[in-house]
Amino acid sequence: MLCDLLEEAISMSERNEDPGREDYSYIWRGAIESHSQNEGRDLREHLVSAVRDASELIVSSNPALVRDVVRCLHYRTDKTTLRRWKVFDRIILHVMREYPDTVKDLIRDDLTDHAKFEDLRLSHEYRLLLKEMFQKLDSNDQQIILGWIEAGPDDVEGWTQRVTEAVGEVPSLEDIEKRKRSWQRDKLAVFYHSLPKPWANRYNAMVNELGPADHPEFSHYSMGVMRGPISPKGSANLAQMQVDELRQFLTDWKPTKEALGIAPSQEGTGARSVKWWRTILQSMRRLRRPSKDLAQPMSDHSCKGFEMRLGKRNRLHGLR
């Protein structure tokens, strides 16, 4: 019943528009276990905790029921229809990690599934399971996983294109190789304590070169709560612009639609600009630049952001 309620709650979520299995749970529920990454803000999160706790309660009272619990999490009550959402796969990985003794074959199948190895939506629970169980896999299965890490990331072409679009030049072969080593370090950091000696030596060399991995058990780790609109450029980037550049940027830039509505906005640009506002004013006074150069784009595109930061008493009606 709890599984059905969770499935229905996700289906009714206003944010979910994906007809497939994507539930974006890796965003709104960072970890299936209790963790500071979990915000606990809505019904879906509370139902995930309830399904997890109920599963653990059943299995702790009778470990032989792990497979039955996994089956219940995997299929709907008709026992033939798969549950729609990815979060159930994550709960399964969590339960098997907590109670592995009678499902080692299932664990082996999941850990040696390349699709699950690459799936960022399952990555936290997969990585925790790998951390606990890598040493208990036979050597052939270990080599399968290490072979994937040896090969490097699958998205080299996509990463190269994204970097090229962002900085305006194609990354060098050295950059690509460094990114590969960084990716390998992050993967190995999850279970470094179980690595064979040659791999442990390679991992230590990567750490010496690149530094330790940050939160390697997560593919997405939040350092704090994001509030308010987002700017497409940081304060430092905006501050480095010449007046003409800034005027042109504020006039021409238009927001694009992103997943879940999380995207840079015109209001965010204005809010971000507050930090260097006085510097801009001082520069304009020194240059004796007419205020109208920036007044129109600022007032058209950024006033809402300024108002959010400055409050009603300091609303921006134009540069003076």
Short mmCIF file of C-alpha atoms in Angstrom, two decimals:
data_model
loop_
_atom_site.label_atom_id
_atom_site.label_comp_id
_atom_site.label_asym_id
_atom_site.label_seq_id
_atom_site.Cartn_x
_atom_site.Cartn_y
_atom_site.Cartn_z
CA MET A 1 0.00 0.00 0.00
CA LEU A 2 2.81 2.45 0.86
CA CYS A 3 4.48 1.67 -2.46
CA ASP A 4 1.26 2.44 -4.29
CA LEU A 5 0.91 5.73 -2.41
CA LEU A 6 4.48 6.73 -3.29
CA GLU A 7 3.92 5.84 -6.93
CA GLU A 8 0.74 7.91 -7.00
CA ALA A 9 2.34 10.87 -5.21
CA ILE A 10 5.13 11.04 -7.79
CA SER A 11 2.65 10.67 -10.65
CA MET A 12 0.68 13.63 -9.30
CA SER A 13 3.76 15.81 -8.87
CA GLU A 14 3.48 18.98 -10.90
CA ARG A 15 7.17 18.83 -11.73
CA ASN A 16 6.95 15.46 -13.40
CA GLU A 17 6.36 15.73 -17.15
CA ASP A 18 8.48 12.77 -18.26
CA PRO A 19 6.40 9.91 -19.71
CA GLY A 20 9.20 7.42 -18.88
CA ARG A 21 10.62 6.36 -15.53
CA GLU A 22 12.39 9.62 -14.70
CA ASP A 23 11.20 10.97 -11.34
CA TYR A 24 14.15 13.32 -10.63
CA SER A 25 14.37 11.74 -7.19
CA TYR A 26 18.14 12.23 -7.20
CA ILE A 27 17.31 15.95 -6.93
CA TRP A 28 14.50 15.95 -4.37
CA ARG A 29 15.80 12.94 -2.39
CA GLY A 30 19.58 12.90 -2.37
CA ALA A 31 19.90 9.65 -0.40
CA ILE A 32 17.50 6.85 0.46
CA GLU A 33 19.07 6.54 3.91
CA SER A 34 18.67 9.36 6.40
CA HIS A 35 21.13 12.04 5.30
CA SER A 36 21.68 15.78 5.45
CA GLN A 37 21.19 15.89 1.67
CA ASN A 38 17.52 15.07 2.16
CA GLU A 39 15.38 18.17 2.52
CA GLY A 40 12.20 16.47 3.79
CA ARG A 41 9.96 19.16 2.32
CA ASP A 42 7.11 17.27 0.65
CA LEU A 43 4.93 14.17 0.70
CA ARG A 44 7.11 12.24 -1.72
CA GLU A 45 10.11 12.36 0.59
CA HIS A 46 8.09 11.28 3.60
CA LEU A 47 6.64 8.38 1.63
CA VAL A 48 10.13 7.31 0.50
CA SER A 49 11.16 7.18 4.16
CA ALA A 50 7.98 5.25 5.04
CA VAL A 51 8.57 2.66 2.27
CA ARG A 52 12.22 2.32 3.30
CA ASP A 53 11.38 1.91 6.99
CA ALA A 54 8.59 -0.59 6.32
CA SER A 55 10.90 -2.64 4.08
CA GLU A 56 13.64 -2.67 6.70
CA LEU A 57 11.18 -3.59 9.45
CA ILE A 58 9.90 -6.59 7.50
CA VAL A 59 13.37 -7.84 6.59
CA SER A 60 14.86 -7.27 10.04
CA SER A 61 12.14 -9.46 11.55
CA ASN A 62 12.75 -12.18 8.97
CA PRO A 63 15.83 -11.87 6.70
CA ALA A 64 14.48 -14.63 4.48
CA LEU A 65 11.89 -12.16 3.20
CA VAL A 66 14.39 -9.90 1.41
CA ARG A 67 13.49 -11.31 -2.01
CA ASP A 68 9.79 -10.85 -1.32
CA VAL A 69 10.39 -7.23 -0.34
CA VAL A 70 12.52 -6.65 -3.44
CA ARG A 71 9.76 -8.16 -5.57
CA CYS A 72 7.16 -5.91 -3.95
CA LEU A 73 9.33 -2.86 -4.60
CA HIS A 74 9.94 -3.93 -8.18
CA TYR A 75 6.41 -4.91 -9.22
CA ARG A 76 2.93 -3.62 -8.61
CA THR A 77 0.35 -5.72 -6.79
CA ASP A 78 -0.48 -7.71 -9.95
CA LYS A 79 3.13 -9.03 -9.73
CA THR A 80 3.69 -8.53 -13.48
CA THR A 81 3.69 -4.74 -14.01
CA LEU A 82 6.92 -2.95 -13.16
CA ARG A 83 6.67 0.04 -10.87
CA ARG A 84 7.15 3.15 -12.91
CA TRP A 85 9.61 5.30 -10.96
CA LYS A 86 13.38 5.08 -10.54
CA VAL A 87 13.19 5.75 -6.81
CA PHE A 88 11.99 2.16 -6.30
CA ASP A 89 15.20 0.86 -7.90
CA ARG A 90 17.11 3.03 -5.45
CA ILE A 91 15.19 1.66 -2.47
CA ILE A 92 15.91 -1.88 -3.68
CA LEU A 93 19.65 -1.19 -3.82
CA HIS A 94 19.46 0.28 -0.31
CA VAL A 95 17.58 -2.70 1.16
CA MET A 96 19.98 -5.19 -0.44
CA ARG A 97 22.95 -3.28 0.98
CA GLU A 98 21.44 -3.39 4.45
CA TYR A 99 20.54 -7.09 4.22
CA PRO A 100 22.86 -8.71 1.64
CA ASP A 101 23.26 -12.26 2.91
CA THR A 102 20.39 -13.93 1.02
CA VAL A 103 20.51 -11.82 -2.15
CA LYS A 104 24.17 -11.91 -3.14
CA ASP A 105 23.22 -13.12 -6.61
CA LEU A 106 20.93 -10.12 -7.10
CA ILE A 107 23.66 -7.81 -5.82
CA ARG A 108 26.15 -9.32 -8.23
CA ASP A 109 23.73 -8.86 -11.14
CA ASP A 110 23.14 -5.20 -10.28
CA LEU A 111 26.79 -4.31 -9.68
CA THR A 112 27.87 -5.87 -12.99
CA ASP A 113 25.08 -4.15 -14.93
CA HIS A 114 26.83 -1.45 -16.96
CA ALA A 115 23.64 0.57 -17.36
CA LYS A 116 23.33 0.84 -13.58
CA PHE A 117 27.03 1.63 -13.24
CA GLU A 118 26.52 4.61 -15.56
CA ASP A 119 23.06 5.69 -14.34
CA LEU A 120 23.51 8.91 -12.36
CA ARG A 121 19.95 8.61 -11.09
CA LEU A 122 20.90 5.44 -9.19
CA SER A 123 24.47 6.42 -8.47
CA HIS A 124 24.34 7.11 -4.73
CA GLU A 125 22.77 3.78 -3.78
CA TYR A 126 24.81 1.91 -6.41
CA ARG A 127 28.04 3.41 -5.07
CA LEU A 128 27.21 2.56 -1.46
CA LEU A 129 26.41 -1.02 -2.48
CA LEU A 130 29.67 -1.21 -4.44
CA LYS A 131 31.58 0.13 -1.44
CA GLU A 132 30.18 -2.61 0.79
CA MET A 133 30.22 -5.52 -1.63
CA PHE A 134 33.11 -5.09 -4.10
CA GLN A 135 35.47 -7.15 -1.96
CA LYS A 136 32.91 -9.97 -1.82
CA LEU A 137 32.60 -10.26 -5.61
CA ASP A 138 34.69 -12.89 -7.34
CA SER A 139 37.75 -11.69 -9.23
CA ASN A 140 36.08 -11.90 -12.65
CA ASP A 141 33.24 -9.65 -11.55
CA GLN A 142 35.71 -7.24 -9.97
CA GLN A 143 37.58 -7.05 -13.26
CA ILE A 144 34.36 -6.20 -15.11
CA ILE A 145 33.87 -3.11 -12.94
CA LEU A 146 37.55 -2.14 -12.99
CA GLY A 147 37.51 -2.55 -16.78
CA TRP A 148 34.71 0.03 -17.04
CA ILE A 149 36.77 2.41 -14.93
CA GLU A 150 39.87 1.73 -17.01
CA ALA A 151 37.95 2.62 -20.18
CA GLY A 152 36.98 6.03 -18.78
CA PRO A 153 33.75 8.00 -19.11
CA ASP A 154 31.36 7.26 -21.97
CA ASP A 155 30.45 10.89 -22.62
CA VAL A 156 33.78 12.24 -23.91
CA GLU A 157 32.23 13.61 -27.10
CA GLY A 158 29.36 15.27 -25.24
CA TRP A 159 31.69 16.71 -22.60
CA THR A 160 34.03 18.07 -25.29
CA GLN A 161 31.11 19.76 -27.04
CA ARG A 162 29.80 21.31 -23.81
CA VAL A 163 33.23 22.69 -22.90
CA THR A 164 33.74 24.03 -26.42
CA GLU A 165 30.40 25.84 -26.32
CA ALA A 166 31.13 27.23 -22.84
CA VAL A 167 34.65 28.57 -23.37
CA GLY A 168 34.81 28.98 -27.13
CA GLU A 169 37.64 26.54 -27.82
CA VAL A 170 38.07 22.79 -28.06
CA PRO A 171 39.70 21.24 -24.97
CA SER A 172 43.18 19.87 -25.55
CA LEU A 173 44.06 16.19 -25.41
CA GLU A 174 45.76 16.93 -22.10
CA ASP A 175 42.52 18.39 -20.75
CA ILE A 176 40.55 15.35 -21.92
CA GLU A 177 43.04 12.97 -20.30
CA LYS A 178 43.01 14.95 -17.07
CA ARG A 179 39.24 14.85 -16.98
CA LYS A 180 39.41 11.08 -17.52
CA ARG A 181 41.79 10.66 -14.57
CA SER A 182 39.53 12.84 -12.43
CA TRP A 183 36.54 10.68 -13.34
CA GLN A 184 38.52 7.51 -12.59
CA ARG A 185 39.63 8.92 -9.23
CA ASP A 186 36.03 9.68 -8.27
CA LYS A 187 34.88 6.17 -9.19
CA LEU A 188 37.75 4.48 -7.34
CA ALA A 189 37.37 6.69 -4.27
CA VAL A 190 34.07 4.98 -3.44
CA PHE A 191 35.72 1.60 -2.75
CA TYR A 192 39.44 2.44 -2.56
CA HIS A 193 39.81 0.41 0.64
CA SER A 194 38.95 -2.77 -1.35
CA LEU A 195 41.13 -2.15 -4.41
CA PRO A 196 43.77 -4.65 -5.52
CA LYS A 197 47.26 -3.29 -4.86
CA PRO A 198 48.04 -2.18 -8.46
CA TRP A 199 44.79 -0.24 -8.58
CA ALA A 200 45.35 1.16 -5.09
CA ASN A 201 48.72 2.50 -6.28
CA ARG A 202 47.08 4.11 -9.32
CA TYR A 203 44.39 5.64 -7.15
CA ASN A 204 46.95 7.11 -4.74
CA ALA A 205 48.85 8.61 -7.68
CA MET A 206 45.64 10.25 -8.93
CA VAL A 207 44.94 11.71 -5.49
CA ASN A 208 48.49 13.06 -5.31
CA GLU A 209 48.04 14.72 -8.69
CA LEU A 210 44.42 15.91 -8.48
CA GLY A 211 43.63 16.00 -4.78
CA PRO A 212 40.99 13.88 -3.02
CA ALA A 213 37.51 13.45 -4.47
CA ASP A 214 34.72 15.58 -3.02
CA HIS A 215 31.77 13.51 -1.80
CA PRO A 216 32.49 10.59 -4.17
CA GLU A 217 29.39 8.69 -3.01
CA PHE A 218 27.21 11.33 -4.70
CA SER A 219 26.93 12.33 -8.34
CA HIS A 220 25.07 15.47 -7.21
CA TYR A 221 25.94 17.06 -3.88
CA SER A 222 24.33 20.24 -2.60
CA MET A 223 26.43 22.55 -0.46
CA GLY A 224 23.41 24.61 0.55
CA VAL A 225 19.91 25.69 -0.35
CA MET A 226 19.38 27.60 -3.58
CA ARG A 227 17.04 30.53 -3.13
CA GLY A 228 15.74 33.07 -5.59
CA PRO A 229 16.51 33.71 -9.25
CA ILE A 230 19.75 32.62 -10.90
CA SER A 231 22.09 34.81 -12.91
CA PRO A 232 23.70 33.50 -16.13
CA LYS A 233 26.92 35.22 -15.01
CA GLY A 234 28.52 35.50 -11.60
CA SER A 235 29.25 38.78 -9.85
CA ALA A 236 32.93 38.62 -10.79
CA ASN A 237 32.13 38.12 -14.50
CA LEU A 238 29.68 41.00 -14.51
CA ALA A 239 32.11 43.26 -12.68
CA GLN A 240 34.81 42.70 -15.31
CA MET A 241 32.58 43.92 -18.15
CA GLN A 242 33.06 47.33 -19.68
CA VAL A 243 30.00 49.59 -19.60
CA ASP A 244 29.27 49.00 -23.29
CA GLU A 245 29.61 45.24 -22.87
CA LEU A 246 27.32 45.25 -19.85
CA ARG A 247 24.71 47.37 -21.62
CA GLN A 248 24.77 45.03 -24.64
CA PHE A 249 24.58 41.90 -22.48
CA LEU A 250 21.60 43.19 -20.48
CA THR A 251 19.85 44.26 -23.68
CA ASP A 252 20.42 41.08 -25.70
CA TRP A 253 20.41 38.21 -23.21
CA LYS A 254 17.17 36.19 -22.98
CA PRO A 255 16.49 33.31 -20.57
CA THR A 256 16.11 29.76 -21.83
CA LYS A 257 13.78 27.13 -20.43
CA GLU A 258 15.50 24.43 -18.37
CA ALA A 259 14.38 21.30 -16.57
CA LEU A 260 12.18 21.95 -13.54
CA GLY A 261 12.29 25.68 -14.28
CA ILE A 262 15.74 25.99 -12.72
CA ALA A 263 17.45 28.38 -15.10
CA PRO A 264 19.19 31.76 -15.19
CA SER A 265 16.72 34.63 -15.29
CA GLN A 266 16.72 38.36 -15.89
CA GLU A 267 15.74 38.88 -12.25
CA GLY A 268 18.70 36.74 -11.21
CA THR A 269 21.04 38.90 -13.25
CA GLY A 270 19.82 41.98 -11.43
CA ALA A 271 20.12 40.35 -8.02
CA ARG A 272 23.64 39.16 -8.76
CA SER A 273 24.59 42.66 -9.87
CA VAL A 274 23.91 44.18 -6.44
CA LYS A 275 27.31 43.10 -5.13
CA TRP A 276 29.14 45.35 -7.53
CA TRP A 277 26.52 48.07 -7.89
CA ARG A 278 28.46 50.77 -6.10
CA THR A 279 31.60 49.99 -8.09
CA ILE A 280 29.70 50.47 -11.34
CA LEU A 281 28.31 53.78 -10.13
CA GLN A 282 31.74 54.99 -9.09
CA SER A 283 33.22 53.98 -12.44
CA MET A 284 30.47 55.79 -14.30
CA ARG A 285 31.03 58.93 -12.28
CA ARG A 286 34.76 58.82 -13.02
CA LEU A 287 34.07 58.35 -16.71
CA ARG A 288 31.17 60.81 -16.57
CA ARG A 289 29.18 58.25 -18.51
CA PRO A 290 25.52 59.20 -19.15
CA SER A 291 23.23 57.09 -17.01
CA LYS A 292 20.88 56.38 -19.90
CA ASP A 293 23.44 53.92 -21.37
CA LEU A 294 22.53 51.39 -18.72
CA ALA A 295 19.24 52.65 -17.39
CA GLN A 296 16.96 51.12 -20.01
CA PRO A 297 18.28 47.54 -20.08
CA MET A 298 18.65 47.53 -16.32
CA SER A 299 15.15 48.75 -15.70
CA ASP A 300 13.65 46.47 -18.34
CA HIS A 301 15.42 43.26 -17.39
CA SER A 302 16.88 43.47 -13.92
CA CYS A 303 14.83 45.69 -11.62
CA LYS A 304 12.97 42.80 -10.06
CA GLY A 305 16.23 41.25 -8.94
CA PHE A 306 17.46 44.50 -7.48
CA GLU A 307 14.19 45.04 -5.66
CA MET A 308 14.43 41.58 -4.12
CA ARG A 309 17.85 42.37 -2.69
CA LEU A 310 17.55 46.05 -1.88
CA GLY A 311 13.99 46.08 -0.51
CA LYS A 312 11.17 48.49 -1.13
CA ARG A 313 13.02 51.53 0.18
CA ASN A 314 15.77 51.21 -2.40
CA ARG A 315 13.85 50.28 -5.52
CA LEU A 316 15.67 51.00 -8.72
CA HIS A 317 13.87 53.35 -11.10
CA GLY A 318 16.89 54.20 -13.25
CA LEU A 319 20.50 55.12 -12.74
CA ARG A 320 21.19 58.60 -11.51
#
